[in-house]
Coordinates of C-alpha atoms and ligand atoms in Angstrom, one line a residue:
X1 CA -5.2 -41.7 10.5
X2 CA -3.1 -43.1 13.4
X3 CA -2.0 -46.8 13.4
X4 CA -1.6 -47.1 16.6
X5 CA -3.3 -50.3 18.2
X6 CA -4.6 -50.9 21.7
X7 CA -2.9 -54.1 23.4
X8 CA -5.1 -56.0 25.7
X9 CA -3.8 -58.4 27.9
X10 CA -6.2 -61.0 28.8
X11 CA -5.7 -65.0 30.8
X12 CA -4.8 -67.4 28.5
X13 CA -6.8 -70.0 29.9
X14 CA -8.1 -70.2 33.6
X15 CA -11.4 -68.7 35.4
X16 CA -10.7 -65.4 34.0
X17 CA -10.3 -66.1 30.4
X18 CA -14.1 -67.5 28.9
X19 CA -15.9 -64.4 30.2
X20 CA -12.9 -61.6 29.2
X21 CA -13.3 -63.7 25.3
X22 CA -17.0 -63.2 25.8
X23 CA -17.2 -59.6 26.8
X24 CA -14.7 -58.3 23.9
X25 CA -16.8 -60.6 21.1
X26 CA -20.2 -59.1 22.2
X27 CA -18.5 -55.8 22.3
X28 CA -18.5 -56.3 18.8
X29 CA -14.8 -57.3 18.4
X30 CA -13.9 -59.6 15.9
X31 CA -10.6 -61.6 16.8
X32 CA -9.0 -65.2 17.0
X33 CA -8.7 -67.0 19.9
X34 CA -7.6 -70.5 21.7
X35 CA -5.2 -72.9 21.0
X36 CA -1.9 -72.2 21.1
X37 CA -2.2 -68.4 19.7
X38 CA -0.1 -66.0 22.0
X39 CA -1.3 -63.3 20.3
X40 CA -4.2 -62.0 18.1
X41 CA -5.1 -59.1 16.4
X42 CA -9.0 -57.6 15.8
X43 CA -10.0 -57.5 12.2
X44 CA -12.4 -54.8 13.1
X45 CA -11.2 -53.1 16.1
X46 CA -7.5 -50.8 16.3
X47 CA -7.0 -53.8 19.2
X48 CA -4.4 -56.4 19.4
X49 CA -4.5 -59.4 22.3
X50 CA -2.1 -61.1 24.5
X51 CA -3.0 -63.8 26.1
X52 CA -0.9 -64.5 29.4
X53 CA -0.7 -65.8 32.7
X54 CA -3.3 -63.9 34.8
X55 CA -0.3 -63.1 37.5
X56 CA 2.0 -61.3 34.9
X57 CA -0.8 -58.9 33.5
X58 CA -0.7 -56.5 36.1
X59 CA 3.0 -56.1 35.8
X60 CA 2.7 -56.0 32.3
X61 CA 0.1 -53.2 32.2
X62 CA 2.3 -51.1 34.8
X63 CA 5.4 -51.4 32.2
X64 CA 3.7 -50.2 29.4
X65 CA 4.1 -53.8 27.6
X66 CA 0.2 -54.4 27.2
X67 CA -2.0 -51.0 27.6
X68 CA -4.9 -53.0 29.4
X69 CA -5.4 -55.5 31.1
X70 CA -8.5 -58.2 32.5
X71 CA -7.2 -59.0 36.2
X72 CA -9.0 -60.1 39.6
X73 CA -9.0 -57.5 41.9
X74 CA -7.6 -59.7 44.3
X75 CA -4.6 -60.5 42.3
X76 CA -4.2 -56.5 41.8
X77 CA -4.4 -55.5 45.3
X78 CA -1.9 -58.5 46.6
X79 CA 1.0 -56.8 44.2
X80 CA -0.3 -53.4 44.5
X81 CA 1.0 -52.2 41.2
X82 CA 0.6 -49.3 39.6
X83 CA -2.2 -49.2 37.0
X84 CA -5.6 -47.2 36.4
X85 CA -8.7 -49.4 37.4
X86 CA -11.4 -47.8 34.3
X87 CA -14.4 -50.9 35.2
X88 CA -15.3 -53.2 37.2
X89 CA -16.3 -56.1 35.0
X90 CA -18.8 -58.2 37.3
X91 CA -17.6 -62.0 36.3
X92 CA -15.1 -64.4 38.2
X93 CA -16.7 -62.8 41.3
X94 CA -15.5 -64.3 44.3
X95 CA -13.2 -63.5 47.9
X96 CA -10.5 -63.9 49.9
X97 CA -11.6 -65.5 53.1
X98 CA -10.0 -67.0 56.5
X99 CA -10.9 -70.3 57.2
X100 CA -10.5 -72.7 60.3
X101 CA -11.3 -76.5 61.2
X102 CA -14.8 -76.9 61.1
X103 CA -14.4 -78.8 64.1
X104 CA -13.1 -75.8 66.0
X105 CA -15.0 -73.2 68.4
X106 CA -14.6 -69.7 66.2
X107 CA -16.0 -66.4 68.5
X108 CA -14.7 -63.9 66.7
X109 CA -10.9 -62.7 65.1
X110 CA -9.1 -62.6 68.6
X111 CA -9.3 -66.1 67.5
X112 CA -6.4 -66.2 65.1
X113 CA -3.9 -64.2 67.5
X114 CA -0.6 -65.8 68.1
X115 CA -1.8 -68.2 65.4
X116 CA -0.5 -69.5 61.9
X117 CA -2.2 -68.7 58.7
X118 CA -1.5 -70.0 55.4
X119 CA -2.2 -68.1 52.4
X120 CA -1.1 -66.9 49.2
X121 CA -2.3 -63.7 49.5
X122 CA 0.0 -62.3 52.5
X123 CA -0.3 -58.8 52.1
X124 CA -3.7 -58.6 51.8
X125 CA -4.1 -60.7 54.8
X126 CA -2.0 -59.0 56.8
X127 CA -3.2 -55.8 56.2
X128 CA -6.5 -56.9 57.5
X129 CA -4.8 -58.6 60.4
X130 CA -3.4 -55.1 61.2
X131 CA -6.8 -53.3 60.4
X132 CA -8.5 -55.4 62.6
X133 CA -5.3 -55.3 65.3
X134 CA -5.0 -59.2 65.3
X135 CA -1.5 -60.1 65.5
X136 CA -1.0 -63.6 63.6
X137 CA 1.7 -65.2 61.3
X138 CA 1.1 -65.2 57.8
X139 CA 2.9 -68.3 56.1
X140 CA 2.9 -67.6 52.3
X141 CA 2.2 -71.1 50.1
X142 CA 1.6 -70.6 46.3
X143 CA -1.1 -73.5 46.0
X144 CA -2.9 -76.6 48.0
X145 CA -3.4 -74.1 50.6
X146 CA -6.6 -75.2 52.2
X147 CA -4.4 -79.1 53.1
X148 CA -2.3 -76.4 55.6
X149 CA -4.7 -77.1 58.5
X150 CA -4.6 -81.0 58.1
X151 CA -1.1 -81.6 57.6
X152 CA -0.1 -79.1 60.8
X153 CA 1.4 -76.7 58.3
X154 CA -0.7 -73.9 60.1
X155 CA -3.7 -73.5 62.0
X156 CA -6.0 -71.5 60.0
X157 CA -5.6 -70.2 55.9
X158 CA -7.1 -67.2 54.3
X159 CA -8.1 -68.2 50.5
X160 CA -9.8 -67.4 47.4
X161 CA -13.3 -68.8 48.0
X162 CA -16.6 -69.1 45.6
X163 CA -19.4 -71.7 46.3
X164 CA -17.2 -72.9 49.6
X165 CA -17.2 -76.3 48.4
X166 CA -13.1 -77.3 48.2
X167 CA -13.4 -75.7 51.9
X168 CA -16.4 -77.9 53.1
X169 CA -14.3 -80.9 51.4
X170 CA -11.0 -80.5 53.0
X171 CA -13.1 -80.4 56.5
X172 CA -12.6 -76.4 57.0
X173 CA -15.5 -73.9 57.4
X174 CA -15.3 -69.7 56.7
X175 CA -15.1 -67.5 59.8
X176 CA -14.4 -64.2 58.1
X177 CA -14.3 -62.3 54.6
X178 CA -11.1 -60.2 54.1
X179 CA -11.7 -58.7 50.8
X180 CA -14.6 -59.1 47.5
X181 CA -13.1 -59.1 44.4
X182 CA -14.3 -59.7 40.7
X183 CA -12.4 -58.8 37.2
X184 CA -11.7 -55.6 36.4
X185 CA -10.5 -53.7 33.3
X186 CA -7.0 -52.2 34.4
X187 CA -5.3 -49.6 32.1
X188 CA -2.1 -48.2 32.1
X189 CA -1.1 -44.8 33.6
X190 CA 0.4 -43.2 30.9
X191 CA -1.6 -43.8 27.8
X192 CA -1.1 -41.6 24.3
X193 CA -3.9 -39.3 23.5
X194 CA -4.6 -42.0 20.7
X195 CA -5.1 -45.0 23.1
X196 CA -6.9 -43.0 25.2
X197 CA -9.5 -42.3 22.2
X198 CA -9.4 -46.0 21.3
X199 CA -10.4 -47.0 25.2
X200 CA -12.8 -44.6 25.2
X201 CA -14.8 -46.2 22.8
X202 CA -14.0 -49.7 24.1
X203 CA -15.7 -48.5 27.2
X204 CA -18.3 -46.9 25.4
X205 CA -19.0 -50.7 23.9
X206 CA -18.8 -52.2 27.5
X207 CA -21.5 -50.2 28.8
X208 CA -23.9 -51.1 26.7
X209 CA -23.2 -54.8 26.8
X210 CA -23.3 -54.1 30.7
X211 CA -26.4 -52.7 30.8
X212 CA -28.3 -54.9 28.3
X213 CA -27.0 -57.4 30.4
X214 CA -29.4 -56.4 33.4
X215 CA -32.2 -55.3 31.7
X216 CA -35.0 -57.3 29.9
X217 CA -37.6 -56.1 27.5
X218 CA -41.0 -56.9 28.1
X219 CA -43.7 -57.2 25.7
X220 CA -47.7 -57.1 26.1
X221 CA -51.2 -56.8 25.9
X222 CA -53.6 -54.9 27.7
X223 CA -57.5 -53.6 27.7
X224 CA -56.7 -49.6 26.9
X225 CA -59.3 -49.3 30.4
X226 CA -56.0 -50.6 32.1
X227 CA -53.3 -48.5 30.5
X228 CA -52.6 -46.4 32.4
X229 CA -52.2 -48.7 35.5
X230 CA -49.8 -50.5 33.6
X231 CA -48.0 -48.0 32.8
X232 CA -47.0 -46.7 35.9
X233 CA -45.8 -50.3 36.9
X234 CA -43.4 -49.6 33.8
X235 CA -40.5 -48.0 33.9
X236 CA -39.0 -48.0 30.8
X237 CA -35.8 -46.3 29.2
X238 CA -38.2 -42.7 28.6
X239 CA -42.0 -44.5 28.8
X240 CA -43.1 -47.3 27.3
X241 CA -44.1 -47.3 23.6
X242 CA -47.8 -48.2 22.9
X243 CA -49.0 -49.7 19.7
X244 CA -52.8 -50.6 18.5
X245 CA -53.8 -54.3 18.4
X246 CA -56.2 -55.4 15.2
X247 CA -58.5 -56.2 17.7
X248 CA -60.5 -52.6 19.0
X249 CA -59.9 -51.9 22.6
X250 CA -56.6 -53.4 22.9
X251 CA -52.4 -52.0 23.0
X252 CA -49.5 -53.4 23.3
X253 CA -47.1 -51.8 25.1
X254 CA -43.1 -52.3 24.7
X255 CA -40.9 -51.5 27.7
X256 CA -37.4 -52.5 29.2
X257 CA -37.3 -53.7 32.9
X258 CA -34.2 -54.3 35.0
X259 CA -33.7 -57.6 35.9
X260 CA -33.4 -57.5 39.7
X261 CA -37.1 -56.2 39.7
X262 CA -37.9 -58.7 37.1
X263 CA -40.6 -61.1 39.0
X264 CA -42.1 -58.7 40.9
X265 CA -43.2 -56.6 38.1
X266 CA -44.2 -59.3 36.3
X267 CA -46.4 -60.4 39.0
X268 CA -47.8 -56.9 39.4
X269 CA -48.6 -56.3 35.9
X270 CA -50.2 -60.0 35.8
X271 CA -52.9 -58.6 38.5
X272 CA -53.3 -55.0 36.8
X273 CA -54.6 -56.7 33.8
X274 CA -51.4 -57.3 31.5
X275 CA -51.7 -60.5 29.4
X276 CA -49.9 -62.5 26.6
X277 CA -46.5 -61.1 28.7
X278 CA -43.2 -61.8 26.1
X279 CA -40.1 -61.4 28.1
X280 CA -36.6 -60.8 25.7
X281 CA -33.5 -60.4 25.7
X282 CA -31.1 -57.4 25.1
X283 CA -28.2 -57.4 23.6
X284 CA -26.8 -54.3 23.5
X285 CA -28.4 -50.8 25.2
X286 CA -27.4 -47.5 24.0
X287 CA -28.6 -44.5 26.0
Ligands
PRT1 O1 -2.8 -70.1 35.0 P1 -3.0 -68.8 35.6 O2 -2.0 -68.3 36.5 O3 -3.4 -67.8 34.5 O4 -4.4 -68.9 36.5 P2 -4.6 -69.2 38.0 O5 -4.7 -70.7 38.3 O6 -3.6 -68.4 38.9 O7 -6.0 -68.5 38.3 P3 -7.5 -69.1 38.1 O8 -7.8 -69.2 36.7 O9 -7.8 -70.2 39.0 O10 -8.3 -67.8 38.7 C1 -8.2 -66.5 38.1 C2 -9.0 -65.6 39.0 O11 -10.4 -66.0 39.0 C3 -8.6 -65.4 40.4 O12 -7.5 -64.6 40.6 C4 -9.9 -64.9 41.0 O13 -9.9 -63.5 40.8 C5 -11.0 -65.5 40.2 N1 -11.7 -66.6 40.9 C6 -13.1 -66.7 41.0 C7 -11.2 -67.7 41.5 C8 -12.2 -68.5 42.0 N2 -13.4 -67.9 41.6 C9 -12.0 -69.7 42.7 N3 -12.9 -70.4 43.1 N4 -9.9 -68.1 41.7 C10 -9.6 -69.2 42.4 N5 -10.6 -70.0 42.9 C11 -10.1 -71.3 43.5 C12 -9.6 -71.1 45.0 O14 -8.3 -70.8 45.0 C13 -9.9 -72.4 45.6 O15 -8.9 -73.3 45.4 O16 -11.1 -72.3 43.6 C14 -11.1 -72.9 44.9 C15 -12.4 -72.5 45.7 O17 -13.5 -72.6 44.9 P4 -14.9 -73.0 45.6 O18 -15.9 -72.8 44.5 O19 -14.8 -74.5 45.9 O20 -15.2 -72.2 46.8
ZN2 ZN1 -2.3 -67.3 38.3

């Protein structure tokens, strides 16, 4: 058997890092992490952990130094390097954004032509400058940038938003989304028919946390008279199982539904006669 370990490169500690810890440990892997601790090795997984500046993983994953990587796809694009996306991840969702003086009049992008615009992220901003055929000055600033504005430094900034509050408090307002972004799982180009294997069965371990993560499983009772309505309310992973209560005339029936259709099928199974309704958790989903 091959020793050869996975290396994972994850944030140290930032917006990235509590949800990258959180997906590995309820993929099952066992490993140390916080403090000080550079580095970590899985007790139960061929997988070893660096943690690292979010900025230095993609380069790190291009040179071969860590084999994955858990990056923002905005940080990705801006340095364009040259990795393998294998998943979108769905946490530290947010995007890049140009923003303006709430106090000015904002029609529409013509608005920032001939203008200054502060960012960090120049590329991407520029290439949707160019996209859109808005010729503007991108100023790149590594941090602060939404003070630009109110210290003359530029008229208008293009920045990582989320809820929109640190734009609301330094008085500017959103005019226009240049890019969505959220973690993603970046891999090498050039891994060993080993690693390969080994990722594999890491993504194998994702999915299911992925999918447990938006389904629920619903348990309850009904008159038999209103099975079969029920049951066509239910999707289910094949159909819903149906088990006999003590009490004659009565089931209950077991089913998994997604979360986005969550209330509404509860609310529609409440009317076709469903009652003592349990609604559970998943942890992990296998198909
Ligand atoms: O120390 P290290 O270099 O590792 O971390 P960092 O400070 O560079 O990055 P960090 O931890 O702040 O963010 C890591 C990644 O999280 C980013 O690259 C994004 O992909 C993602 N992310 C999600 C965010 C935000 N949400 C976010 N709100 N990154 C930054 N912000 C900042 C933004 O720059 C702005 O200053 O939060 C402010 C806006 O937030 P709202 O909620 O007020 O709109
Ligand atoms: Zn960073």
């Amino acid at each position: 058997m091959s020793t050869e370990n996975l290396r994972i490169a994850v944030q140290k500690s930032g917006r990235l890092s509590e949800d990258s810890l959180k997906l590995f440990k309820e993929c099952g892997i066992k490993f140390e992490s916080g403090g000080s601790k550079l580095r970590s090795v899985s007790s139960n997984f061929p997988i070893e952990f660096l943690f690292l500046r979010d900025d230095d993983i993609p380069g790190y994953v291009e040179d071969g130094v860590a084999d994955l990587g858990v990056i923002g796809q905005n940080v990705l694009m801006e340095n364009s390097r040259k990795v393998d996306i294998v998943k979108e991840l769905g946490f530290s969702k947010c995007r890049l954004s140009l923003a303006i003086p709430r106090n000015e009049t904002y029609t529409d992008l013509t608005y920032f032509a001939g203008k200054n615009i502060a960012t960090s992220y120049p590329n991407l901003t520029n290439q949707f400058l160019l996209a859109n055929g808005v010729k503007a000055q991108t100023h790149e600033i590594s941090g602060s940038v939404e003070i630009a504005p109110s210290i003359g430094l530029a008229e208008g900034i293009c920045d990582i938003v989320s809820t929109g509050g640190t734009l609301l408090s330094n008085g500017l307002k959103e005019v226009a989304e240049v890019f969505k972004s959220q973690a993603v799982l970046i891999s090498n180009a050039n891994l060993s028919q080993t690693k390969k294997d080994l990722l594999a069965k890491l993504l194998f371990r994702i999915d299911s946390v992925q999918r447990a993560q938006n389904a629920k499983y619903v348990v309850l009772n009904a008159k038999k008279e209103n099975l079969e309505r029920i049951i066509s309310l239910l999707p289910g992973i094949k159909s819903p199982s149906v088990v006999p209560l003590a009490t004659e005339g009565w089931v209950s029936l077991h089913s998994v539904i997604s979360e986005n259709d969550f209330w509404e099928i509860i609310e529609s199974l409440r009317e076709a006669g469903a009652e003592g309704i349990l609604v559970l958790p998943i942890e992990k989903m296998i198909l």
